[in-house]
PDB file of C-alpha atoms in Angstrom:
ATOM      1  CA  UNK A   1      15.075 -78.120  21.738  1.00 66.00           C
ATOM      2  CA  UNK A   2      15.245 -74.235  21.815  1.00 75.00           C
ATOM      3  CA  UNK A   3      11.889 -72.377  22.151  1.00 90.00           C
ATOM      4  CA  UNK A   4      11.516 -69.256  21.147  1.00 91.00           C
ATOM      5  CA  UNK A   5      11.313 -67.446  23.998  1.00 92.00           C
ATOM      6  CA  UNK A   6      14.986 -68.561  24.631  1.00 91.00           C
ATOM      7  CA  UNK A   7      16.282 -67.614  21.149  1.00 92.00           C
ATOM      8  CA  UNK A   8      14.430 -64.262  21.699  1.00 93.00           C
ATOM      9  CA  UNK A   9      16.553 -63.834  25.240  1.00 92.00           C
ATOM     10  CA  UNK A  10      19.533 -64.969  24.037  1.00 90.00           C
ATOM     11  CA  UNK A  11      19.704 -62.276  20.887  1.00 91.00           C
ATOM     12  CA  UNK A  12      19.336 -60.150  23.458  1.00 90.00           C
ATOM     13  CA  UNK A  13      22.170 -60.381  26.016  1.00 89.00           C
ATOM     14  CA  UNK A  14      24.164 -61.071  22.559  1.00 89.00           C
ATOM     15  CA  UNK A  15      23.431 -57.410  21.549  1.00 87.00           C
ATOM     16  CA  UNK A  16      24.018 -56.328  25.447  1.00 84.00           C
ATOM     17  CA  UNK A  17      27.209 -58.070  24.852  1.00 84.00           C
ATOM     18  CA  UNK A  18      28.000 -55.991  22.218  1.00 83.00           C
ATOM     19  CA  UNK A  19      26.643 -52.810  23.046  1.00 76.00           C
ATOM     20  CA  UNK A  20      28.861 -49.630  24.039  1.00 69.00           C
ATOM     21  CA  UNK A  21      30.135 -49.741  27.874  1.00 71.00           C
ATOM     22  CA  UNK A  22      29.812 -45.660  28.278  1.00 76.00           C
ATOM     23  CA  UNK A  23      26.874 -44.443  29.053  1.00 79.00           C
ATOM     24  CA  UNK A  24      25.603 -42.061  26.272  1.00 79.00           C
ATOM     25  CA  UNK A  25      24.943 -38.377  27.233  1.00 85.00           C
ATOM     26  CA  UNK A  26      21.646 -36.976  26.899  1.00 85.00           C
ATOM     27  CA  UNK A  27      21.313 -33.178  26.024  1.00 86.00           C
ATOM     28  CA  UNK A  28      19.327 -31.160  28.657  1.00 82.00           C
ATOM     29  CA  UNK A  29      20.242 -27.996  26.728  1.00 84.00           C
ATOM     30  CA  UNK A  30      16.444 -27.307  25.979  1.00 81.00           C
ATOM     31  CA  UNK A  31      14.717 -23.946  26.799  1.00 85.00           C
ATOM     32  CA  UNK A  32      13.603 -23.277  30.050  1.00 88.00           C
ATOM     33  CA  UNK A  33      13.036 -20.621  33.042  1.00 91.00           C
ATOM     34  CA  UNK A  34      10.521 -19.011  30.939  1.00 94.00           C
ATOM     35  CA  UNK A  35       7.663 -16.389  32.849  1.00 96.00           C
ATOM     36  CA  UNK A  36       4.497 -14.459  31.969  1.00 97.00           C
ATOM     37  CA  UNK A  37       2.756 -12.101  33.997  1.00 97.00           C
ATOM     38  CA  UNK A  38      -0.359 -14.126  35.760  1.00 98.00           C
ATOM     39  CA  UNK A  39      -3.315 -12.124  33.855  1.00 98.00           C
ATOM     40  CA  UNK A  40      -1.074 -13.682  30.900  1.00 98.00           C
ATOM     41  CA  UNK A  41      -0.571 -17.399  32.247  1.00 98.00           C
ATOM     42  CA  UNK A  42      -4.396 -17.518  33.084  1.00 98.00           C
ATOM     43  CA  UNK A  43      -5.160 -16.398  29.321  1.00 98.00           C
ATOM     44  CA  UNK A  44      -2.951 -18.876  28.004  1.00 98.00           C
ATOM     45  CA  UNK A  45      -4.062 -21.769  30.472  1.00 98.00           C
ATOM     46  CA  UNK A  46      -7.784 -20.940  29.243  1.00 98.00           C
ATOM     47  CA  UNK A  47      -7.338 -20.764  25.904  1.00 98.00           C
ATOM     48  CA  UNK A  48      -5.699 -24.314  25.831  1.00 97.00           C
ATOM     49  CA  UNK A  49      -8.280 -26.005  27.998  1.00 97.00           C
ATOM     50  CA  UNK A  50     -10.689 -24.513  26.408  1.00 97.00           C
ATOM     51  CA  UNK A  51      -9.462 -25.578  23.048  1.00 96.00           C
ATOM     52  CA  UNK A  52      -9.073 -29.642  24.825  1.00 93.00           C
ATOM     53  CA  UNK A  53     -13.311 -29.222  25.599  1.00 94.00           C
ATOM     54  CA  UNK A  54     -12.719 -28.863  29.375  1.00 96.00           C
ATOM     55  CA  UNK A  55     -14.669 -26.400  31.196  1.00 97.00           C
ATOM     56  CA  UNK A  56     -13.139 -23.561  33.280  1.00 98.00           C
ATOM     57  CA  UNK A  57     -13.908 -21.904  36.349  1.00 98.00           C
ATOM     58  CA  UNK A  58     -11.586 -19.339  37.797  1.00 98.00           C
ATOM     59  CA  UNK A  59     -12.341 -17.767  40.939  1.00 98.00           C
ATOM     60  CA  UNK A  60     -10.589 -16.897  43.682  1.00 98.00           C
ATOM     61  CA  UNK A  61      -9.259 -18.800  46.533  1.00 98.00           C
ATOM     62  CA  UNK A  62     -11.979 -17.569  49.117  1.00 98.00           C
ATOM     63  CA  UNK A  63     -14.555 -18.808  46.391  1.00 98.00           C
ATOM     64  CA  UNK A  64     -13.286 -22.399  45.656  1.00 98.00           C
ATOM     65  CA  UNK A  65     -16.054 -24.012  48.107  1.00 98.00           C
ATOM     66  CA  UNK A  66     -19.080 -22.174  46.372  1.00 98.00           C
ATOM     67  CA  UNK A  67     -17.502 -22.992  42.491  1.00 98.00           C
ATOM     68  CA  UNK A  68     -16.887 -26.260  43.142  1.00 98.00           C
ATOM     69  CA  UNK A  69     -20.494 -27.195  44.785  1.00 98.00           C
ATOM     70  CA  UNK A  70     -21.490 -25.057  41.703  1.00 98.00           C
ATOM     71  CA  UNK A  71     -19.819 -27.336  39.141  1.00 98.00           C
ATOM     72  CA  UNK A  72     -21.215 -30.226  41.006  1.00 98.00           C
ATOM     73  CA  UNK A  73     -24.318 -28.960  41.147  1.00 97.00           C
ATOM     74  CA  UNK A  74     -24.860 -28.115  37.593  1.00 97.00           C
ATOM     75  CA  UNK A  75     -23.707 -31.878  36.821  1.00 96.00           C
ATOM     76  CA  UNK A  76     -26.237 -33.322  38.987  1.00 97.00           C
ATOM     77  CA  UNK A  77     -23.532 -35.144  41.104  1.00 98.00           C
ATOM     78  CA  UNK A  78     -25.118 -36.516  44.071  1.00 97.00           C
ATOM     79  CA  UNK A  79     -22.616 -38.732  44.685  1.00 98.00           C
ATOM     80  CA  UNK A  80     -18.761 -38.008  44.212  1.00 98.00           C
ATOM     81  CA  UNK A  81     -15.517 -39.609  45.406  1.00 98.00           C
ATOM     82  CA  UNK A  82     -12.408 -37.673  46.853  1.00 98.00           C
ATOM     83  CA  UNK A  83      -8.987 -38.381  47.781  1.00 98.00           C
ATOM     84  CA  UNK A  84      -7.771 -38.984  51.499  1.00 97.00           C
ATOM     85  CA  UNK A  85      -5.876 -35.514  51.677  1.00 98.00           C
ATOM     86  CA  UNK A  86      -8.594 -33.210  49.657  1.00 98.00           C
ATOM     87  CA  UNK A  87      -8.653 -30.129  51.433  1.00 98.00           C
ATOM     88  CA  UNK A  88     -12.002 -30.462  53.429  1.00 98.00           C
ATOM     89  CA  UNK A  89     -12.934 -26.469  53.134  1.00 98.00           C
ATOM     90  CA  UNK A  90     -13.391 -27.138  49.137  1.00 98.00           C
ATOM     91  CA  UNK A  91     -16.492 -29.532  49.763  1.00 98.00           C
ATOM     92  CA  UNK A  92     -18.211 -27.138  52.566  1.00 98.00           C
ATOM     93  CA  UNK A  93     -20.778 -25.872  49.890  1.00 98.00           C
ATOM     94  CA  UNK A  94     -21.850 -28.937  48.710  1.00 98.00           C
ATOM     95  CA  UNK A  95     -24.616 -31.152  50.224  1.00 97.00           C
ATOM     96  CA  UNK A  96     -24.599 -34.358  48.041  1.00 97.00           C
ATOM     97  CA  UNK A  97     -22.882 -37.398  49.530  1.00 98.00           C
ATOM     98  CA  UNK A  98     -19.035 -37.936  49.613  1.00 98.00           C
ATOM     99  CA  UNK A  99     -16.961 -40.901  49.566  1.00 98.00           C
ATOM    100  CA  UNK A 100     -13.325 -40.867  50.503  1.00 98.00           C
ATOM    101  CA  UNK A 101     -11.457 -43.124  48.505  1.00 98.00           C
ATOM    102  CA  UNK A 102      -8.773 -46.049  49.541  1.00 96.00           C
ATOM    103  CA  UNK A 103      -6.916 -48.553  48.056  1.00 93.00           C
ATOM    104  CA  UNK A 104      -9.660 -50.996  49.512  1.00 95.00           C
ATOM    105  CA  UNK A 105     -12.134 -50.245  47.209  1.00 96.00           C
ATOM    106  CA  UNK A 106     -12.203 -51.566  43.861  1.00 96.00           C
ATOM    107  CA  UNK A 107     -11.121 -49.880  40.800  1.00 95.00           C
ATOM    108  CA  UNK A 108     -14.626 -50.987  38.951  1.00 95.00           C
ATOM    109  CA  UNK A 109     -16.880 -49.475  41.852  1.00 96.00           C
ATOM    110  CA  UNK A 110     -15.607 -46.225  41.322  1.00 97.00           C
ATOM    111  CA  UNK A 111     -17.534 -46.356  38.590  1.00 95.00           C
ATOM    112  CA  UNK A 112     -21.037 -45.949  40.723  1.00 97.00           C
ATOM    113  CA  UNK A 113     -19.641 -42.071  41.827  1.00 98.00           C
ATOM    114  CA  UNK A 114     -21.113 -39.351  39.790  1.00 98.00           C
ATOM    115  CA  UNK A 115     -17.937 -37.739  39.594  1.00 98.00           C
ATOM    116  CA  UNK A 116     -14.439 -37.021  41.711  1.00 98.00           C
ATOM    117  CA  UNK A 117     -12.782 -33.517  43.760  1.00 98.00           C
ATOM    118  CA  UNK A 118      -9.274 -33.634  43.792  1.00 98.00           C
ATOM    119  CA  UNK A 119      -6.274 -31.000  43.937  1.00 98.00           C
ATOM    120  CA  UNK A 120      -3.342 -31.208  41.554  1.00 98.00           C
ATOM    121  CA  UNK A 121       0.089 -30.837  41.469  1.00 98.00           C
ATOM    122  CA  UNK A 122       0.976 -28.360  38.356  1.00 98.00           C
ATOM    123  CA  UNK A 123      -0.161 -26.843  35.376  1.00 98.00           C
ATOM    124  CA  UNK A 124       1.234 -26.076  31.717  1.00 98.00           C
ATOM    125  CA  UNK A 125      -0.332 -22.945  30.336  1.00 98.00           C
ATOM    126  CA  UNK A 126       1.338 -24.022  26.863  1.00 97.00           C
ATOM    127  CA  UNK A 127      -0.011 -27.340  26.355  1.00 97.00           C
ATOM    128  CA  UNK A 128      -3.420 -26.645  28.807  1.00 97.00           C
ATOM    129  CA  UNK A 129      -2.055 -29.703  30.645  1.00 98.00           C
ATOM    130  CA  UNK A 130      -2.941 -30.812  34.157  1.00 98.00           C
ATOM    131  CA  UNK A 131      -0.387 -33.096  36.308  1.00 98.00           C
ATOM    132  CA  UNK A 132      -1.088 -35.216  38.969  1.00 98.00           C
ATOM    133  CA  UNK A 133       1.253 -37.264  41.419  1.00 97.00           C
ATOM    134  CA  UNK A 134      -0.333 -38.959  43.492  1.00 96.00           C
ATOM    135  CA  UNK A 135      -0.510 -36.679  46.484  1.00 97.00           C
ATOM    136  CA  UNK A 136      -2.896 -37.267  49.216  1.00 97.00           C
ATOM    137  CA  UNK A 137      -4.716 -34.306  48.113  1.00 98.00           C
ATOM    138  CA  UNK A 138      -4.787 -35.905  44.464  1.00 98.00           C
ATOM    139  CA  UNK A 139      -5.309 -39.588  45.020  1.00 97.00           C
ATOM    140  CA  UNK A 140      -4.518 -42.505  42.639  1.00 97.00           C
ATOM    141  CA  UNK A 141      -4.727 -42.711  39.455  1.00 95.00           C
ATOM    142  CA  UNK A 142      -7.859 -45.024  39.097  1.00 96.00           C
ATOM    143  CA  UNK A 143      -9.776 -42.199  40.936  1.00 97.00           C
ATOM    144  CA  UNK A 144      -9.089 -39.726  38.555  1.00 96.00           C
ATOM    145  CA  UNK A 145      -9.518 -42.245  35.453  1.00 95.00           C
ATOM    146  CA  UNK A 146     -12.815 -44.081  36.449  1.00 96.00           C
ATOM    147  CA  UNK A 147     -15.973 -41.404  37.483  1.00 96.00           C
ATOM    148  CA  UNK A 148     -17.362 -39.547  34.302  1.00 96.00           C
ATOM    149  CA  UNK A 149     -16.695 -36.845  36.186  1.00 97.00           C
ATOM    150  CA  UNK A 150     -13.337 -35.026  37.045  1.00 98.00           C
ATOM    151  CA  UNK A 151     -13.295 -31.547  38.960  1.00 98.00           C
ATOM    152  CA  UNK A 152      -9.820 -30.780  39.371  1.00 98.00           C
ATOM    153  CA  UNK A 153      -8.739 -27.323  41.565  1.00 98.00           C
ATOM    154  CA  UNK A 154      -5.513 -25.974  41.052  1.00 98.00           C
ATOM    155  CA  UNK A 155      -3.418 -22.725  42.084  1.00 98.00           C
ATOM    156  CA  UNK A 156      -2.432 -20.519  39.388  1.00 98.00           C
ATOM    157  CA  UNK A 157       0.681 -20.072  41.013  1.00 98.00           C
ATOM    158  CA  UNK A 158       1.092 -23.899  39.934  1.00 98.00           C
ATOM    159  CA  UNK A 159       0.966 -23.354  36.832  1.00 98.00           C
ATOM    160  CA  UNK A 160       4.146 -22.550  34.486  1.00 98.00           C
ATOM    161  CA  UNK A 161       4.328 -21.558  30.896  1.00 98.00           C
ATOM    162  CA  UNK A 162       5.723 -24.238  29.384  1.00 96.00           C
ATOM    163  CA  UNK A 163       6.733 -28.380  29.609  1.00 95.00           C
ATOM    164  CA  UNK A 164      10.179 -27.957  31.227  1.00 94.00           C
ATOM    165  CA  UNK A 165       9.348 -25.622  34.277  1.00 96.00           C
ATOM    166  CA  UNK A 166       6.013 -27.302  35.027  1.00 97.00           C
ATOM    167  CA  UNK A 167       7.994 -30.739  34.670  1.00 95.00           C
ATOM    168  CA  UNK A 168      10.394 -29.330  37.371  1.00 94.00           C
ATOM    169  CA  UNK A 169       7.936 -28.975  40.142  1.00 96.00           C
ATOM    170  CA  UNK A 170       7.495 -32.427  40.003  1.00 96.00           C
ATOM    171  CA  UNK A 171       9.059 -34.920  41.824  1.00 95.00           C
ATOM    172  CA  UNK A 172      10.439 -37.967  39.644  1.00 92.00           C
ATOM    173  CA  UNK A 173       9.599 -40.623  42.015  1.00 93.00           C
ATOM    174  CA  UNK A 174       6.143 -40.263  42.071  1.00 95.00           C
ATOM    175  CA  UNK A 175       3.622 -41.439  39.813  1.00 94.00           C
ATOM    176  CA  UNK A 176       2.748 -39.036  37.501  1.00 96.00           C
ATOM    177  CA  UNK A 177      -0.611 -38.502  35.127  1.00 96.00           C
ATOM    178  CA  UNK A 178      -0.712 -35.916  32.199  1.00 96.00           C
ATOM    179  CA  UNK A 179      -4.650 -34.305  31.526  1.00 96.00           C
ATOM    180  CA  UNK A 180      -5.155 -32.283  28.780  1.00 92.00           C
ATOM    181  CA  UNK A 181      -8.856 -32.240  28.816  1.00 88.00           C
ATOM    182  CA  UNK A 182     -11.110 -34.629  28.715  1.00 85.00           C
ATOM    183  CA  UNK A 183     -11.024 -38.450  27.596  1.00 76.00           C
ATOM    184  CA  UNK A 184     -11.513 -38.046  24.086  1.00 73.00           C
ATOM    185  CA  UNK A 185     -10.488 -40.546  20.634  1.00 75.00           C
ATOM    186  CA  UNK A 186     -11.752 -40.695  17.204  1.00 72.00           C
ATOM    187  CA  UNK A 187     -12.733 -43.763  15.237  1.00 69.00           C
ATOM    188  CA  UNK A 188     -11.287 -43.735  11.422  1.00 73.00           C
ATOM    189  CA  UNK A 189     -13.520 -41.395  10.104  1.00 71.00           C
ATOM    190  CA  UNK A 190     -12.227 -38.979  12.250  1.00 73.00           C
ATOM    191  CA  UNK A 191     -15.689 -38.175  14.673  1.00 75.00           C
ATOM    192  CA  UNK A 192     -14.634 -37.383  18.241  1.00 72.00           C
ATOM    193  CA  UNK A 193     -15.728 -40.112  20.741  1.00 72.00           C
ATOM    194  CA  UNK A 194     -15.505 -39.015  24.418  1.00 72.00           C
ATOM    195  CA  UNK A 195     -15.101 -40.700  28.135  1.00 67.00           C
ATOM    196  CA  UNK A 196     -12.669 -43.066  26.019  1.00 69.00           C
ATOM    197  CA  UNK A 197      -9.894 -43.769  28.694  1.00 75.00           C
ATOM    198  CA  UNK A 198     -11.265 -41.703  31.465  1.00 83.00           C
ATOM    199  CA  UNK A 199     -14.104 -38.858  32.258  1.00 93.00           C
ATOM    200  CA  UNK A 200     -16.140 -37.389  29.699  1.00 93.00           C
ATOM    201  CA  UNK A 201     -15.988 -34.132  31.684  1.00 96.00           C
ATOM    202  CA  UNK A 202     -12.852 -32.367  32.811  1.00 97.00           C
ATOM    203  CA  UNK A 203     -13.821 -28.890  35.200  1.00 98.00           C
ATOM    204  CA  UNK A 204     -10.888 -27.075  35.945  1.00 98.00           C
ATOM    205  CA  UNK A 205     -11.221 -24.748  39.052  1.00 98.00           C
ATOM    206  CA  UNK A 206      -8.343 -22.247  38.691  1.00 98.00           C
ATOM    207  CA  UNK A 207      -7.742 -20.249  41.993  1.00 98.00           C
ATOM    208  CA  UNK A 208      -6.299 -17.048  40.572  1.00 98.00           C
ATOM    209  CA  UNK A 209      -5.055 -15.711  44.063  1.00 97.00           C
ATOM    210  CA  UNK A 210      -3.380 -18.707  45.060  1.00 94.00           C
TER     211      UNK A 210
END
């Protein structure tokens, strides 16, 4: 007798069977190499996050130690959780306690840290999204997703103007997770319900100099 699961597969290779042999060409004719003076790009990058709920600190490179212990501070994190590769210099003003993360520890004890530190890969002034890969310096994904807290420092020079030229930094093999601000949903009648899907507050520490 035929389950279903086998009439299901078999409907499938028959529409394999009769699908086209050519690959069909996918137009990559959309705008890009676009530019905007920093003072512009930081403006722009603001306004968006802003607009998503996150908070925004720019400063400049020499300062990132003494924001981000700020941040933290004002938070009451006493307890936060950073990637392997996080640039130690970042967490010199801080005094609270510091975990490195690994893929040893479980996804659902993350959820004891009063918030994470971690770098990023690239920015979208357009859209006010964030991108992370993965790096050492940016962790995985579950680190990012779990604490109620995410302080994320990234480089103005990172950041581009629009999808296409921040998508290009990027490289495709790694894994890659969009931010634009923080977790946030609303229920039918339409009232905003944050720390959804990930942290209830998103600090963005934009070095302006770097």
């Amino acid at each position: 007798m035929t389950t279903a699961r086998e009439t299901v597969l078999g409907r499938v290779r028959d529409a394999l069977a009769l699908a086209p042999a050519a690959e069909t060409p996918i137009p990559r004719d959309y705008r890009t190499g676009r530019t905007l003076p920093d003072a512009e790009r930081l403006a722009l990058f603001t306004d968006r996050l802003v607009d998503y709920k996150a908070q925004v600190h720019p400063c400049t490179a020499e300062r990132t130690a003494e924001v981000v212990a700020e941040v933290l501070r004002e938070r009451g994190a006493g307890r936060i959780g950073v990637p392997a590769g996080l640039e130690p210099r970042w967490l010199a003003a801080y005094d609270g306690q510091v975990q490195q993360d690994s893929a040893d520890i479980p996804a659902p004890a993350l959820d004891a840290l009063d918030g994470v530190v971690t770098a990023s890969a690239a920015g979208c002034a357009e859209t006010g999204t964030i991108f992370l890969d993965g790096s050492p310096d940016q962790g995985r994904r579950a680190l990012s997703l779990v604490p109620d807290l995410h302080v994320c420092v990234i480089d103005l020079s990172a950041v581009e103007v629009g999808v296409p030229e921040a998508v290009a930094r990027l490289v495709p093999e790694r894994p890659t997770t969009l931010i634009s601000g923080p977790s946030a949903t609303s229920d039918i009648e339409l009232e905003r319900v944050e720390g959804v899907h990930g942290p209830r507050t998103l600090a963005v520490v934009i070095r302006t100099d770097a």
